[in-house]
XYZ file of C-alpha atoms in Angstrom:
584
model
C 3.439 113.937 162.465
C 6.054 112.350 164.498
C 8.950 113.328 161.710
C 7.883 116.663 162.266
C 7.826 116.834 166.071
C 11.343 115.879 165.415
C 12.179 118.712 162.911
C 10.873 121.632 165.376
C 12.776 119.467 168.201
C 15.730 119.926 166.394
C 15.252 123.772 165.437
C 14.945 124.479 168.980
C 18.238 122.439 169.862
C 20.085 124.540 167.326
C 18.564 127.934 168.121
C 19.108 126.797 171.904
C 22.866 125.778 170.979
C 23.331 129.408 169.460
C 21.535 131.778 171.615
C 24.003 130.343 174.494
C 27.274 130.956 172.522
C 26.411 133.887 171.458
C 29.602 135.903 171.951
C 30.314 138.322 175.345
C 31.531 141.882 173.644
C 33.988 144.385 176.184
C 32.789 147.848 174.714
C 35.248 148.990 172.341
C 37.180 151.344 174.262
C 38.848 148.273 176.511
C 41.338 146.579 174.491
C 45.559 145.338 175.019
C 47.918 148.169 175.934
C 44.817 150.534 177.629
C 45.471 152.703 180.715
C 42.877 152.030 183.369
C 42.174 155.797 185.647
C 43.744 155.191 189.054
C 42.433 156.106 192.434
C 38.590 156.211 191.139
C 36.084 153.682 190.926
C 36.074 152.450 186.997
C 33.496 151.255 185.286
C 33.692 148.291 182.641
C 31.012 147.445 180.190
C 29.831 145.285 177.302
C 27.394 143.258 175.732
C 26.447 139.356 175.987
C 22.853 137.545 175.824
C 20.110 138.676 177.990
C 20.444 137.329 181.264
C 24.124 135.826 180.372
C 26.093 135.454 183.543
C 29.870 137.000 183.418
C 33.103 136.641 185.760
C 35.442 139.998 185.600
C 38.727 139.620 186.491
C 41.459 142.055 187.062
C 44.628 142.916 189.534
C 43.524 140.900 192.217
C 39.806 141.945 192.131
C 36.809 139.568 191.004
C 33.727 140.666 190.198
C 30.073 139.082 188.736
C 27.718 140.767 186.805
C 24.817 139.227 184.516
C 23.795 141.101 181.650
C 20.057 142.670 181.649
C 17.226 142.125 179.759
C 18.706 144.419 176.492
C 21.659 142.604 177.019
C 24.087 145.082 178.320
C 26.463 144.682 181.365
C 28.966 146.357 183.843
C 30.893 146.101 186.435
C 32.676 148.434 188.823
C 36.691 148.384 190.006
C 37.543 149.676 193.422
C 39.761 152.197 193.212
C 43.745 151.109 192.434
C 47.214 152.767 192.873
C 49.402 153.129 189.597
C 50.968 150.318 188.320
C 51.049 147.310 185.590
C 50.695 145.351 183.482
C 48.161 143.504 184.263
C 45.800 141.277 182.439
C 41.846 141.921 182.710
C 40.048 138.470 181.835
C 35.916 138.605 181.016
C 34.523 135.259 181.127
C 31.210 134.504 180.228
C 30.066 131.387 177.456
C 33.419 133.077 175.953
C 36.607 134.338 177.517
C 38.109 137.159 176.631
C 41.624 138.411 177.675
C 43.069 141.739 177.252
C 46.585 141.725 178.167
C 49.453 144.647 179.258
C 46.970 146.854 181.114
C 48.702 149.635 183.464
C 47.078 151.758 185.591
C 47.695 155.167 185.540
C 45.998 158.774 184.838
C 43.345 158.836 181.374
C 43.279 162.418 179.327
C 41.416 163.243 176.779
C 42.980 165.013 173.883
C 40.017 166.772 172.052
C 39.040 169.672 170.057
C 39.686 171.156 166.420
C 42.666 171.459 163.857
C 45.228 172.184 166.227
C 44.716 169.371 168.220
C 44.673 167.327 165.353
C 48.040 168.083 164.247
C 50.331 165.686 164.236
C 54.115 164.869 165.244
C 54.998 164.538 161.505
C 54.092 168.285 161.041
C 55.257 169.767 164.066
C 58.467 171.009 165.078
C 61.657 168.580 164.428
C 59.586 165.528 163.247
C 62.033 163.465 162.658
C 64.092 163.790 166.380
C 60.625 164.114 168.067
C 59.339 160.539 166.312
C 63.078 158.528 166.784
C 62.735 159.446 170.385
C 58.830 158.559 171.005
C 59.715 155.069 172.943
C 57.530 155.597 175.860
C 56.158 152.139 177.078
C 54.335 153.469 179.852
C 52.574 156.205 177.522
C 49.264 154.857 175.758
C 47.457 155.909 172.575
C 43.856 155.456 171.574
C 42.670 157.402 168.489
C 38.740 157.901 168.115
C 38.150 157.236 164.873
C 35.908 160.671 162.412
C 32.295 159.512 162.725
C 29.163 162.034 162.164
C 25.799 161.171 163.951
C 22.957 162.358 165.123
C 22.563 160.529 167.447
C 24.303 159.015 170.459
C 26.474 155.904 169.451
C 28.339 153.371 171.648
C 30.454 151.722 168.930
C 33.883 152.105 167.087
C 34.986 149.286 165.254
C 38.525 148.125 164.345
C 39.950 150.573 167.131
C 42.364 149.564 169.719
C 45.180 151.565 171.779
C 48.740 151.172 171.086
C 52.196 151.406 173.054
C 54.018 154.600 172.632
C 56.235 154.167 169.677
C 58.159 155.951 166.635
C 55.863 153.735 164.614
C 52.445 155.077 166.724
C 53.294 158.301 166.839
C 53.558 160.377 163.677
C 50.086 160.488 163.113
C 48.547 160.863 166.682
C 47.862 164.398 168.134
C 51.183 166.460 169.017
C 50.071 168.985 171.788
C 48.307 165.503 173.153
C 51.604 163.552 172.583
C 53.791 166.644 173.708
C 51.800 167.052 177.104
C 51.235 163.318 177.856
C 55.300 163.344 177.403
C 56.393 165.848 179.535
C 53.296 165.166 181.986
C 54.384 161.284 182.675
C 58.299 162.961 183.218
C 56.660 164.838 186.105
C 54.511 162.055 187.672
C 56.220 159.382 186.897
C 53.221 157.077 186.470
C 51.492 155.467 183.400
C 49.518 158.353 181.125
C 46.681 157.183 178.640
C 46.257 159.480 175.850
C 42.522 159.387 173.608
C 42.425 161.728 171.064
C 38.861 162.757 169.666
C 39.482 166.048 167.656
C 38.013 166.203 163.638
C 39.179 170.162 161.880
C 37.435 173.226 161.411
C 34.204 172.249 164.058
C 32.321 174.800 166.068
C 32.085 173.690 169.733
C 28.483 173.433 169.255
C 29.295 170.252 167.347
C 31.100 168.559 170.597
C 27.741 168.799 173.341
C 25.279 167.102 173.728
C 21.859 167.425 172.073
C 20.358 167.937 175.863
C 22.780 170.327 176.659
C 22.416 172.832 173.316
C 19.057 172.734 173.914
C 19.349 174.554 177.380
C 21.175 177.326 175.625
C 19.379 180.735 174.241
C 18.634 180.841 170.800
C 19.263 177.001 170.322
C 16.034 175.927 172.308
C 14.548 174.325 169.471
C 17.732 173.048 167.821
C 16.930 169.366 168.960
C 14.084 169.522 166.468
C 16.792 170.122 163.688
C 18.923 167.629 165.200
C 16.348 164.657 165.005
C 15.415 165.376 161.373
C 18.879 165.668 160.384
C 18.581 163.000 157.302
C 22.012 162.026 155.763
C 20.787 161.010 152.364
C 18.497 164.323 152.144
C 21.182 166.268 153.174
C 23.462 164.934 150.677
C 21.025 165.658 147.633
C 20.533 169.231 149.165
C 23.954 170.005 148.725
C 24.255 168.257 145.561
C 21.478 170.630 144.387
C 23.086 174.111 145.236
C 26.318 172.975 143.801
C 24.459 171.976 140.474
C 23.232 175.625 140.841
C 26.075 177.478 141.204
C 27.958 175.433 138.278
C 25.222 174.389 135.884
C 26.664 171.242 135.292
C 28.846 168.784 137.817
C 31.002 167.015 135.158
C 32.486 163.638 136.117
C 35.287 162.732 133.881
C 38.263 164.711 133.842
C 39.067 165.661 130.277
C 41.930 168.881 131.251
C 45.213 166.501 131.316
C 43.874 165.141 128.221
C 42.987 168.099 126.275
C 46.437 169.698 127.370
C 44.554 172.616 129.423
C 48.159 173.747 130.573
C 49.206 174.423 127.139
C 49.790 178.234 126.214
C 47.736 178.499 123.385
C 44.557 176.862 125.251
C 41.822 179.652 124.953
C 40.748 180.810 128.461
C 38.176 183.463 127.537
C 35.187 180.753 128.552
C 36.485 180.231 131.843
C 35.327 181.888 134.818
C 37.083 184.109 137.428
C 38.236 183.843 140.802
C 39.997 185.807 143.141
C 43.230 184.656 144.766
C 44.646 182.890 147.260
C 41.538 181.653 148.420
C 40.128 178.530 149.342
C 36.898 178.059 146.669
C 34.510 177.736 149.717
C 34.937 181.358 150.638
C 34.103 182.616 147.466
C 30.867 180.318 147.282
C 31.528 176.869 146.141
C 30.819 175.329 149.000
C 30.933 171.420 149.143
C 32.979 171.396 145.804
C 34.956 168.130 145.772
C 37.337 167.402 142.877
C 39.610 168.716 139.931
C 39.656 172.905 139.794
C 42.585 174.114 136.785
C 43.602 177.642 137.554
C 45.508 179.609 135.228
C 47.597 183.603 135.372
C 49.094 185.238 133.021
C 52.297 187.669 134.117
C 54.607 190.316 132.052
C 58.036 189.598 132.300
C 61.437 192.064 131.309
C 63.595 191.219 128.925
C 66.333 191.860 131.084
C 64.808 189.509 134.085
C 64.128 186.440 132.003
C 67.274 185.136 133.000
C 67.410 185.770 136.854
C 66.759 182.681 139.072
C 62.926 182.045 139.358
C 60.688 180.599 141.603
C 57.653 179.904 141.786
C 55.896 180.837 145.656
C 52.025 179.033 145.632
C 52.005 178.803 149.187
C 49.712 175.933 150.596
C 47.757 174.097 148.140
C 44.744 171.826 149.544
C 45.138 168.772 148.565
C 47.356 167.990 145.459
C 48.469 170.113 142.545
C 50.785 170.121 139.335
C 52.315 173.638 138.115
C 53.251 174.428 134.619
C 54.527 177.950 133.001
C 54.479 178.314 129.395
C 53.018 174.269 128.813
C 56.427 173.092 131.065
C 55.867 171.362 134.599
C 57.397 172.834 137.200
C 56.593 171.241 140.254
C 53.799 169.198 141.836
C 52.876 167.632 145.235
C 50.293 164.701 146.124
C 48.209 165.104 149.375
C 50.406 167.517 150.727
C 47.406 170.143 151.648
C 49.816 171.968 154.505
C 53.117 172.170 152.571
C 54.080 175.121 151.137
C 54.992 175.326 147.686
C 58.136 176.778 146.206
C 58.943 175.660 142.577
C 61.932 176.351 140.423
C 61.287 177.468 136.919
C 64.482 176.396 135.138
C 66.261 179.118 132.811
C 64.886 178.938 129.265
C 61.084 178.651 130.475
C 60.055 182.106 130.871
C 60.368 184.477 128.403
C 60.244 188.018 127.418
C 56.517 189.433 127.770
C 53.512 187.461 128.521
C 54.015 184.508 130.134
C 51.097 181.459 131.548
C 51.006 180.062 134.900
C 48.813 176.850 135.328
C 47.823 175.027 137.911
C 45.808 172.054 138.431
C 44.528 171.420 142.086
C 42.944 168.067 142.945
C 41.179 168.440 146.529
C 39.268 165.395 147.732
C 37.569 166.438 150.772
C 37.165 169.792 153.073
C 38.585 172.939 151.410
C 39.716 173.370 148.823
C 42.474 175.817 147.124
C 45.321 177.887 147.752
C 45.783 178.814 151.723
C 48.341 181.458 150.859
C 48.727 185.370 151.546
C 50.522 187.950 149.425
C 53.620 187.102 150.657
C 53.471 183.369 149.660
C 52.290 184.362 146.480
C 54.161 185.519 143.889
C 57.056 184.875 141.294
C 60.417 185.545 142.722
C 63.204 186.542 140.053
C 66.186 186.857 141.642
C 65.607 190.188 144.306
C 62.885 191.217 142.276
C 58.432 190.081 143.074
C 56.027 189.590 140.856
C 52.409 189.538 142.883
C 50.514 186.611 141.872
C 47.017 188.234 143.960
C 44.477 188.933 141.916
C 42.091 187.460 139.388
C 42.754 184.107 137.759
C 41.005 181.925 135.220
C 39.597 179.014 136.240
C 37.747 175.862 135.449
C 35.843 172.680 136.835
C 37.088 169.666 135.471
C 35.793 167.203 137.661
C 33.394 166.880 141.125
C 33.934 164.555 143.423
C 30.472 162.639 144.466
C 31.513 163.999 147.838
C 28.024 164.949 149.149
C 28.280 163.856 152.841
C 27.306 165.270 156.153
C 29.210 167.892 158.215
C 30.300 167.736 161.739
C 29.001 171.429 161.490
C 25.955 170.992 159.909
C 23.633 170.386 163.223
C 24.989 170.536 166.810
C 25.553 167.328 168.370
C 27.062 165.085 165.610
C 30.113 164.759 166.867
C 29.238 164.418 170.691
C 26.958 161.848 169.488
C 30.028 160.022 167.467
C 33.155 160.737 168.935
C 32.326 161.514 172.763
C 29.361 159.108 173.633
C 31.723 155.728 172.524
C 34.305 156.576 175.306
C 31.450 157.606 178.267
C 32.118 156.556 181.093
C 35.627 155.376 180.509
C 37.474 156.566 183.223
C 39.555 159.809 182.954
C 41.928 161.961 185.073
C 41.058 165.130 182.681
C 41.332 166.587 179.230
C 42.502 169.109 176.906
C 41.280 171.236 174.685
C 42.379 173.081 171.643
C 39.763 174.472 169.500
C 37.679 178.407 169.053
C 38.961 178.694 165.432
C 36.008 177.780 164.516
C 33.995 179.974 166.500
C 36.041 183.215 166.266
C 32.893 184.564 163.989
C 30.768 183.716 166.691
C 33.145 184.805 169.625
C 30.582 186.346 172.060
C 28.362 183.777 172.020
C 31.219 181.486 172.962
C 30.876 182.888 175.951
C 27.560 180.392 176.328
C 28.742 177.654 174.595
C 31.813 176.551 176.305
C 31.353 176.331 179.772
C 27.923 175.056 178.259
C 30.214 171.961 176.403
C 32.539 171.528 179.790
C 29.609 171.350 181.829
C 27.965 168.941 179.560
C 31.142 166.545 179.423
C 31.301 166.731 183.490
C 27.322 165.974 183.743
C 27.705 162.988 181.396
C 30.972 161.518 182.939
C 29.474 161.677 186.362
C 33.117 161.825 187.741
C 32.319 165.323 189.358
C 34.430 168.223 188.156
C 37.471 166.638 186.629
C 40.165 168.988 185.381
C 39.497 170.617 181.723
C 42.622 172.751 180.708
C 42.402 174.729 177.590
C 44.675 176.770 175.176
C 43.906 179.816 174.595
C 44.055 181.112 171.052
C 47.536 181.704 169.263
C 48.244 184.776 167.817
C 47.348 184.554 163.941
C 47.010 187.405 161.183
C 49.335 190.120 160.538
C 49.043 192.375 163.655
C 47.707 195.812 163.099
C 49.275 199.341 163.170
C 45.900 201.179 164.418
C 43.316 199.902 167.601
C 40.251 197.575 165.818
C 37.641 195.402 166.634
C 38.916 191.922 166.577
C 36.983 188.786 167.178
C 39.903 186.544 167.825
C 40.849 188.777 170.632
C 37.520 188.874 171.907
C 37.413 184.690 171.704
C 40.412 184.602 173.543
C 38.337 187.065 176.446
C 35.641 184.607 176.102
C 37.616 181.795 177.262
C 39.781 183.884 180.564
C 35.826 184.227 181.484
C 35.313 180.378 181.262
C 38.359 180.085 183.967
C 35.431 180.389 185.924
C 34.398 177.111 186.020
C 35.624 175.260 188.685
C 38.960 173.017 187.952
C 39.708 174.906 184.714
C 43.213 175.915 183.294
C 43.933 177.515 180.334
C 47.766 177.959 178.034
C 48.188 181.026 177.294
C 50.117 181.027 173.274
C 49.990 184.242 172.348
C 53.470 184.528 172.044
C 54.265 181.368 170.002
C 52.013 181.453 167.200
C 52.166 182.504 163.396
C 50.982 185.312 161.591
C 49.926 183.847 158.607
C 49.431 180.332 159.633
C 46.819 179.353 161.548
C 48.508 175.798 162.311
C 51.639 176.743 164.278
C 54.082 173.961 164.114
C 55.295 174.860 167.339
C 53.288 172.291 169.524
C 55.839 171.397 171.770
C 55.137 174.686 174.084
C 51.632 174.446 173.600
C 52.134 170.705 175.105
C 54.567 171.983 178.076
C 51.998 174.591 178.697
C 48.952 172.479 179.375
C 51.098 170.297 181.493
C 51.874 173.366 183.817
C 48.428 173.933 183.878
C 47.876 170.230 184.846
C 50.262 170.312 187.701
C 48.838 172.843 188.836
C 44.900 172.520 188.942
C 44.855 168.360 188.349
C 47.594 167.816 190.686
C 47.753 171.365 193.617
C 51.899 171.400 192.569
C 53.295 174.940 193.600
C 54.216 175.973 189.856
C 53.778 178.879 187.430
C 51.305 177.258 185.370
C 50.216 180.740 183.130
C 51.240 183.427 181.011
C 50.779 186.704 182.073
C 46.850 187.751 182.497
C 45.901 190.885 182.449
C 44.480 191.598 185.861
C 43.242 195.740 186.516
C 44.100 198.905 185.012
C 45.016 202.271 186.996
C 45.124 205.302 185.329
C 47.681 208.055 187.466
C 48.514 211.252 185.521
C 49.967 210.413 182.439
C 50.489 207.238 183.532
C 48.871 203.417 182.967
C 49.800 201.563 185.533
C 48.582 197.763 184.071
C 48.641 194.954 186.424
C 48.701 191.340 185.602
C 48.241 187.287 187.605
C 50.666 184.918 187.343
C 53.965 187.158 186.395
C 56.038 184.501 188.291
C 59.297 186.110 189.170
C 58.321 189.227 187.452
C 57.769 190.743 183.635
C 60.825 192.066 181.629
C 60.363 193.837 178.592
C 62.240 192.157 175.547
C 62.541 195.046 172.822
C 66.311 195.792 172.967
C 65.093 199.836 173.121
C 62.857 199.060 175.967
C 59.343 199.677 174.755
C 56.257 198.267 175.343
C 54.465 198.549 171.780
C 52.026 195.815 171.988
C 48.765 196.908 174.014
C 45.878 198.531 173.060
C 44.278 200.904 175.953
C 40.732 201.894 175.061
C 38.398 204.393 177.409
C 35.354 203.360 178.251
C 33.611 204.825 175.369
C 35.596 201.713 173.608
């Protein structure tokens, strides 16, 4: 009995020894190199044992806390002018420092595709990254997580120090306004991008918050039962009904699919450029050979040739006639332009192949008539049209979306960094929505309101761009929902503290990413100055204001014309409005 007094004695020692070395945890958005928000009270927060005692350190200030009963604890900052660095020490049965702190003004960078992009695809790459060496310009990247519901955590993060090496890959418009922002206010500027492509705003507010909107009252329902593994299986299942079969070895490179003779008449059709989604396969993952045949003249076979595929998503190799002419690896937004060397085509029939390889998202060819053709010498051939295709290999790929169910990506990339203390953010996203474009009318000032609630830091500034101009512009008046998103979001300038970029003037026809991200950047910075910061500036495009109608006359009057509108058409017209009656 007495050697076994001494055993439990002992167990309790140990457990004892543990429980009070258990580690103290800073929450993962406080780490070396951060920007702490200036001139606000700033919270600071963590983990430790129930009960644990802690010591916060930082710029003078001291502070105790002692973590509650689930273990979680905070502390407050007083409010501090710009400057740094500074160390922040949080002392508990463990010490932890976190070191080169400044102080300075917090934005976040959020939103779809757009403000995704990054410096290595914008304009001038190479200039724009051998320049980035901006100590007193911070980076924190929030890394893709789906949930549904509300998470605190992102492991292995951390923010970084402005550099040519952190750079390429981090948001430009963020990068491009936190630039030319900090060259205005000359104080420290934290950047935190949160931003995943293609998502509906829906995807970005809170489950709370949806549910207060018509139509989505009962959406929270949906949102609880969202199951990841039953999800998965579901869209397993379609795909195994639309294909029959979901084969997963690749047998095309070895049964030399790209040859000529190969006999096509099994394989199915498809019509392109398209990404596969929008013809039906959605959630297809994997290996996809595609294959054209086109009628050359004799007289042409010996005319320089290219080969115009425009943007393939993700990888691809391109034969014609059994001969490789080209190929790219994870190069889903570069557009393709292959030579076919002289001796490869020939007089009459002639086979284009291609293999695509796309392991997540879309899937395809992201290309328009103009991108898509053969080019011999001054002469097209029009690649749109039917092709041959074939699956040779799915991906296991089955995994949630950010747009399956409202809510998963507040829940996994806006929760973690609430309430980290911010100056503001921006906001490039509506893509998405465009199908959807009067309902956005709802849904964002729903999502700003949402943030503001949650962030309890009142009604910071939330500047926006407002949709580029995309698609070939149209000869006759017609219903378009991208214009009518782009109405949608003048009407959110209602919101208090809002600014929007206006880009309709430096976008691309036929690509929805414009690589010009520079102006978008400067743009939202005007914006800032003027509704984060009261400077006297011309922080807007032109917005049209009223309409007058005198004789034979429109007389059109627009906000923020600065020193005045000029026409720039060399002739003098105005050829781009559309003037409906009220009749529509």
């Amino acid at each position: 009995m007495k050697h076994l007094k001494l055993f439990f004695s002992l167990v309790a020692i140990v457990f004892t020894s543990l429980s009070s070395t258990a580690e103290v945890k800073v929450a993962d958005i406080f780490s070396d190199h951060m920007v702490i928000q200036r001139n606000i009270n700033v919270k600071v927060w963590g983990d430790a044992d129930p009960g644990e005692k802690l010591h916060v350190t930082f710029n003078s200030q001291k502070h105790k806390t002692k973590a509650n009963n689930k273990g979680e604890w905070s502390i407050v900052l007083e409010p501090m002018n710009a400057g740094g660095p500074f160390d922040m020490i949080i002392k508990g049965e463990n010490e932890i420092v976190l070191k080169n702190i400044l102080i300075g003004d917090v934005w976040i960078c959020s939103g779809q595709s757009n403000m995704e992009w990054p410096v290595s695809k914008s304009n001038n790459p190479e200039k724009e990254i051998e320049k980035a060496n901006y100590p007193n310009i911070r980076l924190f990247t929030v890394p893709r997580k789906v949930s549904n519901t509300p998470i605190k955590s992102m492991p292995n993060t951390s923010w970084e120090v402005c550099s040519p090496q952190t750079i390429k890959n981090f948001s430009a418009v963020g990068f491009f306004f936190g630039r030319d922002l900090q060259k205005e206010i000359k104080v420290p500027i934290g950047l935190i991008h949160s931003s995943w492509g293609g998502t509906h705003v829906e995807t970005w507010t809170s489950k709370a918050s949806m549910s207060k909107v018509p139509k989505y009252e009962s959406i929270g329902e949906q949102i609880d039962a969202y199951n990841t593994k039953e999800i998965a299986q579901q869209k397993k299942k379609e795909l195994m009904t639309k294909l029959g079969v979901l084969p997963e070895e690749e047998i095309g490179m070895k049964e030399q699919w790209m040859a000529p003779e190969t006999d096509y008449s099994s394989w199915k059709t498809m019509p392109l450029p398209n990404l596969w989604e929008h013809v039906g396969y959605n959630g297809l993952d994997g290996i996809v050979w595609f294959t054209h045949k086109i009628v050359v003249d004799t007289k042409d076979v010996n005319l320089d040739a290219k080969l115009h595929l425009g943007k393939i998503d993700d990888s691809d190799i391109a034969w014609v006639n059994g001969q490789q002419v080209g190929g790219m690896v994870n190069s889903w937004d570069v557009e393709r332009v292959y030579t076919i060397p002289k001796g490869i085509l020939k007089s009459g029939v002639n086979t284009i192949t291609v293999r695509v390889d796309d392991t997540g998202g879309g899937g395809g060819f992201k290309a328009n008539t103009e991108t898509f053709k053969v080019q011999l010498g001054s002469k097209t051939i029009s690649l749109s049209g039917d092709w041959k295709f074939q699956i040779d290999k799915v991906y296991a790929n089955f995994r949630m979306s950010p747009n399956d169910v409202p809510s998963l990506l507040y829940n996994g990339m806006i929760n973690p960094i609430i309430p980290y203390g911010i100056k503001g953010a921006i906001w490039y996203q509506g893509e998405s929505n465009t199908p959807r474009s009067k309902e956005y009318e709802i849904t964002f000032p729903n999502m700003i309101t949402n943030w503001r609630e949650d962030w309890q830091q009142g009604d910071f500034p939330f500047l926006f761009v407002q949709l580029a101009n995309f698609k070939a512009p149209s000869t006759i008046p017609m219903e378009d929902d991208w214009a009518e998103l782009r109405e949608t979001q003048t009407k959110t300038l209602n919101l208090n503290n809002t600014g929007m970029a206006v880009t309709i003037d430096i976008g691309e026809a036929y690509d929805i990413h414009p690589t010009n991200k520079q102006d978008v950047g400067k743009r939202l910075m005007l914006s800032a100055l003027k509704v984060a910061y009261s400077k006297d500036v011309v922080h807007s495009g032109p917005i049209y204001k009223s309409i007058k109608i005198e004789e034979a006359k429109a007389i059109i009057s627009f906000n923020h014309i600065g020193s005045g509108l000029f026409v720039k058409d060399k002739h003098g017209y105005i050829n781009e409005f559309e003037i409906a009656g009220a009749d529509k």
